[in-house]
Every structure is written in structure tokens, then in C-alpha cells.
Amino acid sequence: MAEATRKLLIATTNPKKCREMGEILKAANLNLELVTLEAFPNAPEVDETGETFMENAHLKALAGVRHTGLTVISDDGGLCIDALDGQPGVKSHRFLGENTSFVEKMTRIFEMMETVTEERRTCRFQCAVVIATAEGQTFECMGVCEGRVGYEMRGQYGFGYDPLFVLPDGRHMAELTPEEKHTLSHRGKALACAVKVLQQLFP
């Protein structure tokens, strides 16, 4: 691609997710100008009607390309709890309503899991990433992080459901520094795959 088009739009309206994606992509030294949706205040709101994380990531990426003509990276992800039949899943952000705080969402999950035994508290974070170009190409990446639902919220880092998610080593996701989280998390793994795609697109 020409030097003039070395721009990549991070298509998310979630500022914490945008910062996390930006940190991971910057650390990869791709020599790209990262642009956010803040630069496009008239960008349309994307209705996340997909039945999977990947479908929603496609919707956001393609909407970004249509509006800006740039190469776009978008993601969709969430928490899937086995004992709750995969909930909150694709509705992770909308669980109990978009305006409900994550502390309230997590408190409700603890209540729903009150009688669930330790061995049945398995869950995973999943993250689907889609890269779409103005030329009509799309690329998919997926990242998964296995864990368990804890019994309390712990940690001051991260966001979303990180405080309730217990990693195999016993730490809660929100206890990891950003640098540690990027190497272990679902988003970190999906973006490691995406970096390889971007290296091909922007040699």
C-alpha cells in the first residue's frame, strides 16, 4: 500500500477497548497511523445484530470502511459462562441493559452462580477481530482465554468483566498489569493474529 494510505481505523466506540487495542497495535511497531472513530463524529452507530462475536465484528468493520474508505480493524467479544448456557455471551455489553454498570452485571452473575460448584464454574473470554480493506478484502482472527468465574471481584486493572474472571494461575484478570494482560488475554491473542495480517497488508 502507498505511504499515504498507512492509516488504520480502530472501529470501536468503547474508549477503554480502543486504548487497549491501540496499545497492543503500537507495541507491534507496524509504522501505521492509528485513527479512532473520534476523528469521524458523523460515523453511524452500528446495530450489533449478529448472532456471534465474528458476525458483529464484521458489521463494525464493514461500516467503518463504508464511512471512511480506510482499512479498518474492529472487534467484538465477551464472557461465555458454561453453567449459564454461554451467557452473557454475545450480549455481554447489553446484559441487564447497556446502561447497567459492570459492577451490577457481575453482582448479578455471582447471584446466578451462587449454587454452582467450583468444577462447574468454567468460562472463557472470546474475542473476534476483523480487518476490512477498501478493496473489499476481509480477514478474521479469534482469541480465546479460558478461566473460571470467581466468587468476588478483584483487581484494579482492566475493564468489563475482568474483576470476576479467574485465570488458571489463580489471579483475576483485573489483577494483571496491561502488559501482562496483553500477552494472556483473548484480545491480545486475537490481535497477535491480526498483527500478522497487517504486516502483509502494510509491508
Short mmCIF file of C-alpha atoms in Angstrom, two decimals:
data_model
loop_
_atom_site.label_atom_id
_atom_site.label_comp_id
_atom_site.label_asym_id
_atom_site.label_seq_id
_atom_site.Cartn_x
_atom_site.Cartn_y
_atom_site.Cartn_z
CA MET A 1 0.00 0.00 0.00
CA ALA A 2 1.10 3.54 -0.68
CA GLU A 3 2.68 5.51 2.16
CA ALA A 4 -0.23 7.97 2.05
CA THR A 5 -2.68 5.21 2.98
CA ARG A 6 -0.84 3.83 6.01
CA LYS A 7 -3.82 4.63 8.21
CA LEU A 8 -5.74 2.08 10.25
CA LEU A 9 -9.11 2.89 11.80
CA ILE A 10 -9.85 1.24 15.14
CA ALA A 11 -13.62 0.92 14.86
CA THR A 12 -14.90 0.86 18.41
CA THR A 13 -16.86 3.39 20.44
CA ASN A 14 -15.62 1.88 23.73
CA PRO A 15 -12.77 4.16 24.90
CA LYS A 16 -11.18 1.53 27.18
CA LYS A 17 -11.23 -1.10 24.45
CA CYS A 18 -9.90 1.45 21.95
CA ARG A 19 -6.99 2.28 24.26
CA GLU A 20 -6.20 -1.41 24.81
CA MET A 21 -6.27 -2.18 21.07
CA GLY A 22 -4.13 0.89 20.39
CA GLU A 23 -1.51 -0.14 22.97
CA ILE A 24 -1.20 -3.65 21.51
CA LEU A 25 -1.01 -2.42 17.91
CA LYS A 26 1.52 0.32 18.74
CA ALA A 27 3.75 -2.21 20.52
CA ALA A 28 3.88 -4.22 17.27
CA ASN A 29 5.78 -1.37 15.53
CA LEU A 30 3.70 -1.57 12.36
CA ASN A 31 4.54 2.00 11.32
CA LEU A 32 0.84 2.81 10.93
CA GLU A 33 -1.13 5.90 11.83
CA LEU A 34 -3.87 4.66 14.15
CA VAL A 35 -7.12 6.57 13.80
CA THR A 36 -10.18 6.30 16.05
CA LEU A 37 -13.86 6.97 15.46
CA GLU A 38 -13.43 10.26 17.35
CA ALA A 39 -11.99 11.58 14.09
CA PHE A 40 -15.31 10.75 12.39
CA PRO A 41 -18.04 12.23 14.59
CA ASN A 42 -20.70 11.54 11.93
CA ALA A 43 -19.93 7.81 11.76
CA PRO A 44 -23.20 5.89 12.02
CA GLU A 45 -23.98 3.81 15.11
CA VAL A 46 -23.64 0.12 14.24
CA ASP A 47 -26.51 -2.10 15.31
CA GLU A 48 -24.85 -5.26 16.65
CA THR A 49 -27.42 -7.73 15.34
CA GLY A 50 -25.02 -10.62 14.76
CA GLU A 51 -25.56 -13.94 16.49
CA THR A 52 -21.81 -14.43 17.02
CA PHE A 53 -18.88 -12.26 18.00
CA MET A 54 -17.45 -12.70 14.50
CA GLU A 55 -20.66 -11.52 12.81
CA ASN A 56 -20.70 -8.37 14.95
CA ALA A 57 -17.02 -7.68 14.25
CA HIS A 58 -17.77 -7.93 10.52
CA LEU A 59 -20.69 -5.48 10.85
CA LYS A 60 -18.48 -2.91 12.60
CA ALA A 61 -15.52 -3.32 10.24
CA LEU A 62 -17.59 -3.01 7.06
CA ALA A 63 -19.50 0.01 8.40
CA GLY A 64 -16.15 1.67 9.13
CA VAL A 65 -14.84 1.02 5.62
CA ARG A 66 -18.05 2.33 4.03
CA HIS A 67 -17.92 5.55 6.06
CA THR A 68 -14.18 6.30 5.89
CA GLY A 69 -12.66 4.39 2.96
CA LEU A 70 -9.79 3.37 5.27
CA THR A 71 -8.55 -0.06 6.25
CA VAL A 72 -10.45 -0.88 9.43
CA ILE A 73 -9.89 -3.17 12.40
CA SER A 74 -12.78 -3.98 14.69
CA ASP A 75 -13.51 -6.49 17.37
CA ASP A 76 -16.36 -7.98 19.32
CA GLY A 77 -16.01 -10.14 22.36
CA GLY A 78 -17.36 -11.11 25.69
CA LEU A 79 -17.66 -13.59 28.51
CA CYS A 80 -19.19 -17.04 27.98
CA ILE A 81 -20.09 -18.96 31.16
CA ASP A 82 -20.75 -22.68 30.72
CA ALA A 83 -23.10 -23.03 33.72
CA LEU A 84 -25.24 -20.18 32.30
CA ASP A 85 -25.54 -21.78 28.84
CA GLY A 86 -22.92 -19.42 27.42
CA GLN A 87 -24.39 -16.23 28.87
CA PRO A 88 -23.78 -13.32 28.77
CA GLY A 89 -22.02 -14.22 25.51
CA VAL A 90 -22.71 -12.03 22.52
CA LYS A 91 -24.87 -9.83 24.78
CA SER A 92 -22.01 -9.24 27.26
CA HIS A 93 -22.20 -5.46 26.86
CA ARG A 94 -26.00 -5.41 26.78
CA PHE A 95 -26.51 -7.88 29.66
CA LEU A 96 -29.08 -6.34 32.06
CA GLY A 97 -29.10 -3.26 29.78
CA GLU A 98 -26.34 -1.16 28.23
CA ASN A 99 -26.58 1.48 30.96
CA THR A 100 -26.16 -1.03 33.79
CA SER A 101 -22.70 -0.82 35.36
CA PHE A 102 -20.35 -3.78 35.12
CA VAL A 103 -20.27 -3.98 38.92
CA GLU A 104 -24.05 -4.56 38.83
CA LYS A 105 -23.69 -7.07 35.97
CA MET A 106 -21.01 -9.01 37.87
CA THR A 107 -23.02 -8.91 41.11
CA ARG A 108 -25.95 -10.43 39.26
CA ILE A 109 -23.72 -13.16 37.78
CA PHE A 110 -22.46 -14.05 41.28
CA GLU A 111 -26.10 -14.37 42.38
CA MET A 112 -26.94 -16.59 39.40
CA MET A 113 -23.87 -18.75 40.15
CA GLU A 114 -24.46 -18.97 43.91
CA THR A 115 -25.12 -22.73 43.94
CA VAL A 116 -22.69 -23.61 41.12
CA THR A 117 -19.80 -25.78 42.32
CA GLU A 118 -16.15 -24.94 41.66
CA GLU A 119 -15.68 -27.54 38.90
CA ARG A 120 -18.69 -26.20 37.00
CA ARG A 121 -17.62 -22.53 37.11
CA THR A 122 -15.69 -22.78 33.82
CA CYS A 123 -15.90 -19.84 31.44
CA ARG A 124 -13.92 -18.15 28.72
CA PHE A 125 -13.35 -14.73 27.24
CA GLN A 126 -13.62 -14.75 23.45
CA CYS A 127 -12.61 -12.02 21.03
CA ALA A 128 -13.26 -11.90 17.30
CA VAL A 129 -11.23 -9.42 15.25
CA VAL A 130 -11.97 -8.46 11.65
CA ILE A 131 -9.76 -6.41 9.34
CA ALA A 132 -11.51 -4.98 6.27
CA THR A 133 -9.98 -3.01 3.41
CA ALA A 134 -11.45 -0.53 0.95
CA GLU A 135 -10.60 -3.06 -1.79
CA GLY A 136 -13.14 -5.49 -0.31
CA GLN A 137 -10.81 -7.88 1.48
CA THR A 138 -11.72 -9.17 4.94
CA PHE A 139 -9.58 -11.15 7.39
CA GLU A 140 -10.72 -12.90 10.57
CA CYS A 141 -8.86 -13.63 13.82
CA MET A 142 -10.10 -15.26 17.01
CA GLY A 143 -8.67 -15.26 20.52
CA VAL A 144 -9.84 -17.32 23.50
CA CYS A 145 -8.81 -17.17 27.15
CA GLU A 146 -10.05 -19.98 29.42
CA GLY A 147 -10.79 -19.39 33.09
CA ARG A 148 -13.33 -19.66 35.88
CA VAL A 149 -15.93 -17.40 37.44
CA GLY A 150 -14.59 -16.33 40.83
CA TYR A 151 -16.54 -15.62 44.00
CA GLU A 152 -15.61 -11.96 44.28
CA MET A 153 -14.31 -9.06 42.23
CA ARG A 154 -10.58 -8.47 42.47
CA GLY A 155 -8.03 -6.16 40.87
CA GLN A 156 -7.82 -2.54 39.78
CA TYR A 157 -6.73 -3.01 36.17
CA GLY A 158 -8.69 -3.86 33.04
CA PHE A 159 -12.38 -3.25 32.49
CA GLY A 160 -15.66 -5.03 31.86
CA TYR A 161 -15.84 -8.48 33.46
CA ASP A 162 -12.10 -8.67 34.21
CA PRO A 163 -12.54 -8.49 38.04
CA LEU A 164 -14.60 -11.72 38.24
CA PHE A 165 -12.54 -13.76 35.74
CA VAL A 166 -10.03 -16.13 37.38
CA LEU A 167 -7.08 -17.32 35.28
CA PRO A 168 -5.60 -20.83 35.63
CA ASP A 169 -2.82 -19.40 37.85
CA GLY A 170 -5.41 -18.11 40.35
CA ARG A 171 -5.10 -14.41 39.56
CA HIS A 172 -8.11 -12.41 38.45
CA MET A 173 -7.78 -10.80 35.02
CA ALA A 174 -8.10 -7.35 36.62
CA GLU A 175 -5.01 -8.07 38.77
CA LEU A 176 -2.77 -8.21 35.68
CA THR A 177 -0.91 -5.13 34.54
CA PRO A 178 -1.84 -4.04 31.00
CA GLU A 179 1.42 -5.53 29.67
CA GLU A 180 0.69 -8.91 31.31
CA LYS A 181 -2.92 -8.85 30.16
CA HIS A 182 -1.96 -8.19 26.53
CA THR A 183 0.06 -11.44 26.40
CA LEU A 184 -2.64 -13.63 28.01
CA SER A 185 -5.99 -12.13 27.12
CA HIS A 186 -8.45 -13.09 24.40
CA ARG A 187 -8.00 -9.67 22.77
CA GLY A 188 -4.22 -9.91 22.98
CA LYS A 189 -4.28 -13.30 21.25
CA ALA A 190 -6.70 -12.15 18.53
CA LEU A 191 -4.64 -9.04 17.87
CA ALA A 192 -1.39 -11.06 17.70
CA CYS A 193 -3.03 -12.86 14.77
CA ALA A 194 -4.23 -9.53 13.33
CA VAL A 195 -0.72 -8.06 13.50
CA LYS A 196 0.50 -10.77 11.11
CA VAL A 197 -2.28 -9.84 8.67
CA LEU A 198 -1.42 -6.13 8.94
CA GLN A 199 2.26 -6.86 8.28
CA GLN A 200 1.19 -8.40 4.97
CA LEU A 201 -1.21 -5.56 4.11
CA PHE A 202 1.27 -2.81 5.09
CA PRO A 203 4.74 -4.18 4.27
#
